[in-house]
mmCIF file with all atom_site columns, C-alpha atoms in Angstrom:
data_model
loop_
_atom_site.group_PDB
_atom_site.id
_atom_site.type_symbol
_atom_site.label_atom_id
_atom_site.label_alt_id
_atom_site.label_comp_id
_atom_site.label_asym_id
_atom_site.label_entity_id
_atom_site.label_seq_id
_atom_site.pdbx_PDB_ins_code
_atom_site.Cartn_x
_atom_site.Cartn_y
_atom_site.Cartn_z
_atom_site.occupancy
_atom_site.B_iso_or_equiv
_atom_site.pdbx_formal_charge
_atom_site.auth_seq_id
_atom_site.auth_comp_id
_atom_site.auth_asym_id
_atom_site.auth_atom_id
_atom_site.pdbx_PDB_model_num
ATOM 1   C CA . MET U 1 1   ? -9.577  6.050  3.165  1.00 56.00 ? 680 MET U CA 1
ATOM 2   C CA . PRO U 1 2   ? -8.051  4.642  6.355  1.00 65.00 ? 681 PRO U CA 1
ATOM 3   C CA . GLN U 1 3   ? -6.884  1.043  6.238  1.00 56.00 ? 682 GLN U CA 1
ATOM 4   C CA . GLN U 1 4   ? -7.932  0.361  9.850  1.00 58.00 ? 683 GLN U CA 1
ATOM 5   C CA . ASP U 1 5   ? -10.864 -2.057 10.038 1.00 65.00 ? 684 ASP U CA 1
ATOM 6   C CA . PRO U 1 6   ? -13.776 -0.027 11.482 1.00 64.00 ? 685 PRO U CA 1
ATOM 7   C CA . MET U 1 7   ? -14.921 -3.157 13.292 1.00 67.00 ? 686 MET U CA 1
ATOM 8   C CA . ASN U 1 8   ? -11.731 -2.973 15.366 1.00 89.00 ? 687 ASN U CA 1
ATOM 9   C CA . TYR U 1 9   ? -12.143 0.642  16.445 1.00 96.00 ? 688 TYR U CA 1
ATOM 10  C CA . SER U 1 10  ? -12.149 1.280  20.166 1.00 97.00 ? 689 SER U CA 1
ATOM 11  C CA . PRO U 1 11  ? -15.055 3.005  21.899 1.00 97.00 ? 690 PRO U CA 1
ATOM 12  C CA . ARG U 1 12  ? -12.900 6.164  22.034 1.00 98.00 ? 691 ARG U CA 1
ATOM 13  C CA . ALA U 1 13  ? -12.314 6.062  18.269 1.00 98.00 ? 692 ALA U CA 1
ATOM 14  C CA . LEU U 1 14  ? -16.006 5.545  17.583 1.00 97.00 ? 693 LEU U CA 1
ATOM 15  C CA . ARG U 1 15  ? -16.748 8.448  19.913 1.00 98.00 ? 694 ARG U CA 1
ATOM 16  C CA . ALA U 1 16  ? -14.462 10.702 17.856 1.00 98.00 ? 695 ALA U CA 1
ATOM 17  C CA . LYS U 1 17  ? -16.429 9.813  14.730 1.00 97.00 ? 696 LYS U CA 1
ATOM 18  C CA . GLU U 1 18  ? -19.701 10.491 16.562 1.00 97.00 ? 697 GLU U CA 1
ATOM 19  C CA . LEU U 1 19  ? -18.385 13.851 17.781 1.00 98.00 ? 698 LEU U CA 1
ATOM 20  C CA . PHE U 1 20  ? -17.555 14.826 14.213 1.00 98.00 ? 699 PHE U CA 1
ATOM 21  C CA . GLU U 1 21  ? -20.953 13.683 13.019 1.00 96.00 ? 700 GLU U CA 1
ATOM 22  C CA . SER U 1 22  ? -22.587 15.775 15.741 1.00 97.00 ? 701 SER U CA 1
ATOM 23  C CA . GLY U 1 23  ? -21.045 18.943 14.278 1.00 96.00 ? 702 GLY U CA 1
ATOM 24  C CA . TYR U 1 24  ? -17.589 19.350 15.814 1.00 98.00 ? 703 TYR U CA 1
ATOM 25  C CA . ASN U 1 25  ? -14.810 19.928 13.307 1.00 98.00 ? 704 ASN U CA 1
ATOM 26  C CA . CYS U 1 26  ? -12.319 17.129 12.686 1.00 98.00 ? 705 CYS U CA 1
ATOM 27  C CA . CYS U 1 27  ? -9.661  18.516 15.008 1.00 98.00 ? 706 CYS U CA 1
ATOM 28  C CA . GLN U 1 28  ? -12.155 19.189 17.799 1.00 98.00 ? 707 GLN U CA 1
ATOM 29  C CA . ALA U 1 29  ? -13.639 15.690 17.534 1.00 98.00 ? 708 ALA U CA 1
ATOM 30  C CA . THR U 1 30  ? -10.225 14.043 17.758 1.00 98.00 ? 709 THR U CA 1
ATOM 31  C CA . LEU U 1 31  ? -9.006  16.156 20.678 1.00 98.00 ? 710 LEU U CA 1
ATOM 32  C CA . ILE U 1 32  ? -12.278 15.930 22.618 1.00 98.00 ? 711 ILE U CA 1
ATOM 33  C CA . ALA U 1 33  ? -12.201 12.129 22.342 1.00 98.00 ? 712 ALA U CA 1
ATOM 34  C CA . PHE U 1 34  ? -9.175  12.224 24.675 1.00 98.00 ? 713 PHE U CA 1
ATOM 35  C CA . GLU U 1 35  ? -10.658 14.668 27.219 1.00 97.00 ? 714 GLU U CA 1
ATOM 36  C CA . ASP U 1 36  ? -10.393 12.107 30.013 1.00 97.00 ? 715 ASP U CA 1
ATOM 37  C CA . LEU U 1 37  ? -6.627  11.846 29.418 1.00 98.00 ? 716 LEU U CA 1
ATOM 38  C CA . THR U 1 38  ? -5.779  15.448 28.504 1.00 98.00 ? 717 THR U CA 1
ATOM 39  C CA . GLY U 1 39  ? -7.403  17.018 31.539 1.00 97.00 ? 718 GLY U CA 1
ATOM 40  C CA . LEU U 1 40  ? -9.119  19.543 29.285 1.00 97.00 ? 719 LEU U CA 1
ATOM 41  C CA . ASP U 1 41  ? -12.843 20.025 29.601 1.00 97.00 ? 720 ASP U CA 1
ATOM 42  C CA . ARG U 1 42  ? -14.926 19.824 26.430 1.00 98.00 ? 721 ARG U CA 1
ATOM 43  C CA . ALA U 1 43  ? -15.359 23.583 26.070 1.00 98.00 ? 722 ALA U CA 1
ATOM 44  C CA . THR U 1 44  ? -11.616 24.225 26.333 1.00 98.00 ? 723 THR U CA 1
ATOM 45  C CA . SER U 1 45  ? -10.791 21.416 23.894 1.00 98.00 ? 724 SER U CA 1
ATOM 46  C CA . ALA U 1 46  ? -13.379 22.730 21.449 1.00 98.00 ? 725 ALA U CA 1
ATOM 47  C CA . LYS U 1 47  ? -11.992 26.270 21.633 1.00 98.00 ? 726 LYS U CA 1
ATOM 48  C CA . VAL U 1 48  ? -8.332  25.251 21.366 1.00 98.00 ? 727 VAL U CA 1
ATOM 49  C CA . ALA U 1 49  ? -9.037  23.047 18.332 1.00 98.00 ? 728 ALA U CA 1
ATOM 50  C CA . SER U 1 50  ? -11.604 25.341 16.686 1.00 98.00 ? 729 SER U CA 1
ATOM 51  C CA . SER U 1 51  ? -9.157  26.952 14.265 1.00 98.00 ? 730 SER U CA 1
ATOM 52  C CA . PHE U 1 52  ? -7.725  23.698 12.940 1.00 98.00 ? 731 PHE U CA 1
ATOM 53  C CA . GLY U 1 53  ? -10.685 22.079 11.186 1.00 97.00 ? 732 GLY U CA 1
ATOM 54  C CA . GLY U 1 54  ? -10.632 21.695 7.428  1.00 95.00 ? 733 GLY U CA 1
ATOM 55  C CA . GLY U 1 55  ? -6.859  21.483 7.351  1.00 95.00 ? 734 GLY U CA 1
ATOM 56  C CA . ILE U 1 56  ? -6.341  24.635 9.464  1.00 96.00 ? 735 ILE U CA 1
ATOM 57  C CA . GLY U 1 57  ? -9.123  27.150 8.968  1.00 95.00 ? 736 GLY U CA 1
ATOM 58  C CA . ARG U 1 58  ? -10.410 25.324 5.895  1.00 94.00 ? 737 ARG U CA 1
ATOM 59  C CA . LEU U 1 59  ? -7.138  25.981 4.058  1.00 93.00 ? 738 LEU U CA 1
ATOM 60  C CA . ARG U 1 60  ? -6.903  22.223 3.385  1.00 94.00 ? 739 ARG U CA 1
ATOM 61  C CA . GLU U 1 61  ? -3.375  21.960 4.745  1.00 95.00 ? 740 GLU U CA 1
ATOM 62  C CA . VAL U 1 62  ? -2.478  19.468 7.529  1.00 98.00 ? 741 VAL U CA 1
ATOM 63  C CA . CYS U 1 63  ? -5.500  17.256 8.251  1.00 98.00 ? 742 CYS U CA 1
ATOM 64  C CA . GLY U 1 64  ? -7.380  18.400 11.335 1.00 98.00 ? 743 GLY U CA 1
ATOM 65  C CA . THR U 1 65  ? -7.610  14.855 12.657 1.00 98.00 ? 744 THR U CA 1
ATOM 66  C CA . PHE U 1 66  ? -3.828  14.617 12.651 1.00 98.00 ? 745 PHE U CA 1
ATOM 67  C CA . THR U 1 67  ? -3.552  18.043 14.297 1.00 98.00 ? 746 THR U CA 1
ATOM 68  C CA . GLY U 1 68  ? -6.017  16.923 16.988 1.00 98.00 ? 747 GLY U CA 1
ATOM 69  C CA . LEU U 1 69  ? -3.955  13.788 17.524 1.00 98.00 ? 748 LEU U CA 1
ATOM 70  C CA . CYS U 1 70  ? -0.846  15.972 17.980 1.00 98.00 ? 749 CYS U CA 1
ATOM 71  C CA . MET U 1 71  ? -2.639  18.245 20.443 1.00 98.00 ? 750 MET U CA 1
ATOM 72  C CA . ALA U 1 72  ? -3.875  15.274 22.453 1.00 98.00 ? 751 ALA U CA 1
ATOM 73  C CA . LEU U 1 73  ? -0.430  13.670 22.561 1.00 98.00 ? 752 LEU U CA 1
ATOM 74  C CA . GLY U 1 74  ? 1.092   16.952 23.681 1.00 98.00 ? 753 GLY U CA 1
ATOM 75  C CA . MET U 1 75  ? -1.391  17.265 26.523 1.00 98.00 ? 754 MET U CA 1
ATOM 76  C CA . ILE U 1 76  ? -0.977  13.625 27.545 1.00 98.00 ? 755 ILE U CA 1
ATOM 77  C CA . ALA U 1 77  ? 2.759   13.114 27.153 1.00 97.00 ? 756 ALA U CA 1
ATOM 78  C CA . GLY U 1 78  ? 4.340   16.394 26.096 1.00 97.00 ? 757 GLY U CA 1
ATOM 79  C CA . TYR U 1 79  ? 7.261   18.244 27.611 1.00 97.00 ? 758 TYR U CA 1
ATOM 80  C CA . GLU U 1 80  ? 7.058   21.578 29.444 1.00 97.00 ? 759 GLU U CA 1
ATOM 81  C CA . ASP U 1 81  ? 10.592  22.839 29.924 1.00 97.00 ? 760 ASP U CA 1
ATOM 82  C CA . PRO U 1 82  ? 11.758  24.801 26.861 1.00 97.00 ? 761 PRO U CA 1
ATOM 83  C CA . LYS U 1 83  ? 15.314  23.600 27.577 1.00 97.00 ? 762 LYS U CA 1
ATOM 84  C CA . ASP U 1 84  ? 14.305  19.914 27.619 1.00 98.00 ? 763 ASP U CA 1
ATOM 85  C CA . SER U 1 85  ? 15.916  18.953 24.318 1.00 97.00 ? 764 SER U CA 1
ATOM 86  C CA . THR U 1 86  ? 15.545  15.255 25.132 1.00 98.00 ? 765 THR U CA 1
ATOM 87  C CA . GLY U 1 87  ? 11.816  15.669 25.804 1.00 97.00 ? 766 GLY U CA 1
ATOM 88  C CA . LYS U 1 88  ? 11.409  17.704 22.628 1.00 97.00 ? 767 LYS U CA 1
ATOM 89  C CA . ALA U 1 89  ? 13.233  15.079 20.554 1.00 98.00 ? 768 ALA U CA 1
ATOM 90  C CA . GLU U 1 90  ? 11.129  12.285 22.081 1.00 97.00 ? 769 GLU U CA 1
ATOM 91  C CA . GLN U 1 91  ? 7.915   14.164 21.339 1.00 98.00 ? 770 GLN U CA 1
ATOM 92  C CA . TYR U 1 92  ? 8.938   14.838 17.752 1.00 98.00 ? 771 TYR U CA 1
ATOM 93  C CA . LYS U 1 93  ? 9.946   11.185 17.342 1.00 98.00 ? 772 LYS U CA 1
ATOM 94  C CA . LYS U 1 94  ? 6.466   10.097 18.465 1.00 98.00 ? 773 LYS U CA 1
ATOM 95  C CA . ILE U 1 95  ? 4.748   12.563 16.128 1.00 98.00 ? 774 ILE U CA 1
ATOM 96  C CA . GLN U 1 96  ? 6.910   11.527 13.182 1.00 98.00 ? 775 GLN U CA 1
ATOM 97  C CA . ALA U 1 97  ? 6.111   7.845  13.796 1.00 98.00 ? 776 ALA U CA 1
ATOM 98  C CA . LEU U 1 98  ? 2.380   8.632  13.971 1.00 98.00 ? 777 LEU U CA 1
ATOM 99  C CA . ALA U 1 99  ? 2.629   10.726 10.794 1.00 98.00 ? 778 ALA U CA 1
ATOM 100 C CA . GLN U 1 100 ? 4.358   7.855  9.026  1.00 98.00 ? 779 GLN U CA 1
ATOM 101 C CA . ARG U 1 101 ? 1.633   5.418  10.059 1.00 97.00 ? 780 ARG U CA 1
ATOM 102 C CA . PHE U 1 102 ? -1.099  7.886  9.090  1.00 98.00 ? 781 PHE U CA 1
ATOM 103 C CA . LYS U 1 103 ? 0.512   8.361  5.673  1.00 98.00 ? 782 LYS U CA 1
ATOM 104 C CA . GLU U 1 104 ? 1.000   4.638  5.090  1.00 97.00 ? 783 GLU U CA 1
ATOM 105 C CA . ASP U 1 105 ? -2.677  3.995  5.702  1.00 95.00 ? 784 ASP U CA 1
ATOM 106 C CA . ASN U 1 106 ? -4.014  7.062  3.861  1.00 96.00 ? 785 ASN U CA 1
ATOM 107 C CA . GLY U 1 107 ? -2.465  7.267  0.430  1.00 95.00 ? 786 GLY U CA 1
ATOM 108 C CA . GLY U 1 108 ? 0.827   8.747  1.577  1.00 97.00 ? 787 GLY U CA 1
ATOM 109 C CA . SER U 1 109 ? -0.514  12.007 2.965  1.00 98.00 ? 788 SER U CA 1
ATOM 110 C CA . ILE U 1 110 ? -1.489  13.974 6.049  1.00 98.00 ? 789 ILE U CA 1
ATOM 111 C CA . ILE U 1 111 ? -2.696  16.879 3.888  1.00 97.00 ? 790 ILE U CA 1
ATOM 112 C CA . CYS U 1 112 ? -6.439  17.571 4.001  1.00 96.00 ? 791 CYS U CA 1
ATOM 113 C CA . ARG U 1 113 ? -6.927  18.455 0.338  1.00 95.00 ? 792 ARG U CA 1
ATOM 114 C CA . GLU U 1 114 ? -5.065  15.331 -0.762 1.00 96.00 ? 793 GLU U CA 1
ATOM 115 C CA . LEU U 1 115 ? -7.105  13.140 1.577  1.00 96.00 ? 794 LEU U CA 1
ATOM 116 C CA . LEU U 1 116 ? -10.268 14.706 0.164  1.00 94.00 ? 795 LEU U CA 1
ATOM 117 C CA . GLY U 1 117 ? -9.078  14.412 -3.441 1.00 93.00 ? 796 GLY U CA 1
ATOM 118 C CA . LEU U 1 118 ? -9.122  18.172 -3.986 1.00 91.00 ? 797 LEU U CA 1
ATOM 119 C CA . GLN U 1 119 ? -6.763  19.928 -6.378 1.00 83.00 ? 798 GLN U CA 1
ATOM 120 C CA . GLU U 1 120 ? -6.432  23.349 -4.774 1.00 78.00 ? 799 GLU U CA 1
ATOM 121 C CA . GLN U 1 121 ? -6.145  25.039 -1.435 1.00 73.00 ? 800 GLN U CA 1
ATOM 122 C CA . LYS U 1 122 ? -9.471  26.507 -0.260 1.00 70.00 ? 801 LYS U CA 1
ATOM 123 C CA . SER U 1 123 ? -9.859  30.230 0.142  1.00 73.00 ? 802 SER U CA 1
ATOM 124 C CA . ASP U 1 124 ? -13.548 30.371 1.092  1.00 83.00 ? 803 ASP U CA 1
ATOM 125 C CA . PRO U 1 125 ? -13.792 30.248 4.888  1.00 89.00 ? 804 PRO U CA 1
ATOM 126 C CA . THR U 1 126 ? -17.466 29.240 4.848  1.00 90.00 ? 805 THR U CA 1
ATOM 127 C CA . PRO U 1 127 ? -17.866 25.689 6.141  1.00 89.00 ? 806 PRO U CA 1
ATOM 128 C CA . ALA U 1 128 ? -19.972 23.299 4.112  1.00 88.00 ? 807 ALA U CA 1
ATOM 129 C CA . ALA U 1 129 ? -23.443 22.525 5.420  1.00 91.00 ? 808 ALA U CA 1
ATOM 130 C CA . ARG U 1 130 ? -23.483 19.316 7.431  1.00 93.00 ? 809 ARG U CA 1
ATOM 131 C CA . THR U 1 131 ? -26.008 17.309 5.431  1.00 91.00 ? 810 THR U CA 1
ATOM 132 C CA . SER U 1 132 ? -26.353 13.571 4.856  1.00 91.00 ? 811 SER U CA 1
ATOM 133 C CA . GLU U 1 133 ? -24.650 14.122 1.464  1.00 91.00 ? 812 GLU U CA 1
ATOM 134 C CA . TYR U 1 134 ? -21.739 15.885 3.197  1.00 90.00 ? 813 TYR U CA 1
ATOM 135 C CA . TYR U 1 135 ? -21.174 12.925 5.525  1.00 89.00 ? 814 TYR U CA 1
ATOM 136 C CA . ARG U 1 136 ? -21.633 10.392 2.735  1.00 89.00 ? 815 ARG U CA 1
ATOM 137 C CA . LYS U 1 137 ? -18.968 11.870 0.449  1.00 89.00 ? 816 LYS U CA 1
ATOM 138 C CA . ARG U 1 138 ? -16.309 12.794 3.014  1.00 91.00 ? 817 ARG U CA 1
ATOM 139 C CA . PRO U 1 139 ? -13.888 10.481 4.809  1.00 95.00 ? 818 PRO U CA 1
ATOM 140 C CA . CYS U 1 140 ? -13.531 12.945 7.714  1.00 97.00 ? 819 CYS U CA 1
ATOM 141 C CA . GLY U 1 141 ? -15.582 11.030 10.286 1.00 96.00 ? 820 GLY U CA 1
ATOM 142 C CA . GLU U 1 142 ? -13.663 7.881  9.489  1.00 96.00 ? 821 GLU U CA 1
ATOM 143 C CA . LEU U 1 143 ? -10.388 9.808  9.700  1.00 98.00 ? 822 LEU U CA 1
ATOM 144 C CA . CYS U 1 144 ? -11.402 11.083 13.156 1.00 98.00 ? 823 CYS U CA 1
ATOM 145 C CA . ALA U 1 145 ? -11.870 7.498  14.289 1.00 98.00 ? 824 ALA U CA 1
ATOM 146 C CA . TYR U 1 146 ? -8.652  6.397  12.601 1.00 97.00 ? 825 TYR U CA 1
ATOM 147 C CA . ALA U 1 147 ? -6.459  9.161  14.061 1.00 98.00 ? 826 ALA U CA 1
ATOM 148 C CA . THR U 1 148 ? -7.916  8.549  17.506 1.00 98.00 ? 827 THR U CA 1
ATOM 149 C CA . GLN U 1 149 ? -7.277  4.825  17.194 1.00 97.00 ? 828 GLN U CA 1
ATOM 150 C CA . ILE U 1 150 ? -3.641  5.138  16.137 1.00 97.00 ? 829 ILE U CA 1
ATOM 151 C CA . LEU U 1 151 ? -2.915  7.501  19.016 1.00 98.00 ? 830 LEU U CA 1
ATOM 152 C CA . GLU U 1 152 ? -4.699  5.187  21.425 1.00 97.00 ? 831 GLU U CA 1
ATOM 153 C CA . ASP U 1 153 ? -2.634  2.269  20.072 1.00 97.00 ? 832 ASP U CA 1
ATOM 154 C CA . ALA U 1 154 ? 0.602   4.240  20.458 1.00 97.00 ? 833 ALA U CA 1
ATOM 155 C CA . LEU U 1 155 ? -0.268  5.227  24.030 1.00 97.00 ? 834 LEU U CA 1
ATOM 156 C CA . ALA U 1 156 ? -1.002  1.601  24.912 1.00 96.00 ? 835 ALA U CA 1
ATOM 157 C CA . GLN U 1 157 ? 2.316   0.480  23.415 1.00 94.00 ? 836 GLN U CA 1
ATOM 158 C CA . SER U 1 158 ? 4.263   3.075  25.380 1.00 90.00 ? 837 SER U CA 1
ATOM 159 C CA . LYS U 1 159 ? 3.019   1.801  28.747 1.00 80.00 ? 838 LYS U CA 1
#
């Protein structure tokens, strides 16, 4: 579970959690929370991030909240020129620093199944029903808020 104090979450971070709790997947909720900075409208953000929930298509690989964070950072401060090796290195440096912070605060992992305490990769593509029990037993909403907050913090520090 994230080490960030929920009482210190920004309105944007709380919005990401609310978006998840309204039915968006974890990646969508995190990316959509930055729609004012990415320039993407909600529908585009939702479509772009739709395949990455549940650790990429419910495979339980890289956490969707971290993937959404990466997408948002790319849209906000990414490079465009494929020959911009300096821009690429800077972007990767930022992502690696965010991954390190995410890991430090979440049991050493950015992997969905590890964050959920699951033993195996999922093969069933059917998403779980969004019930009160679902939200009670999963850290995903909190992780949406957390990932959003650490990106927001990093963006503020880079100004």
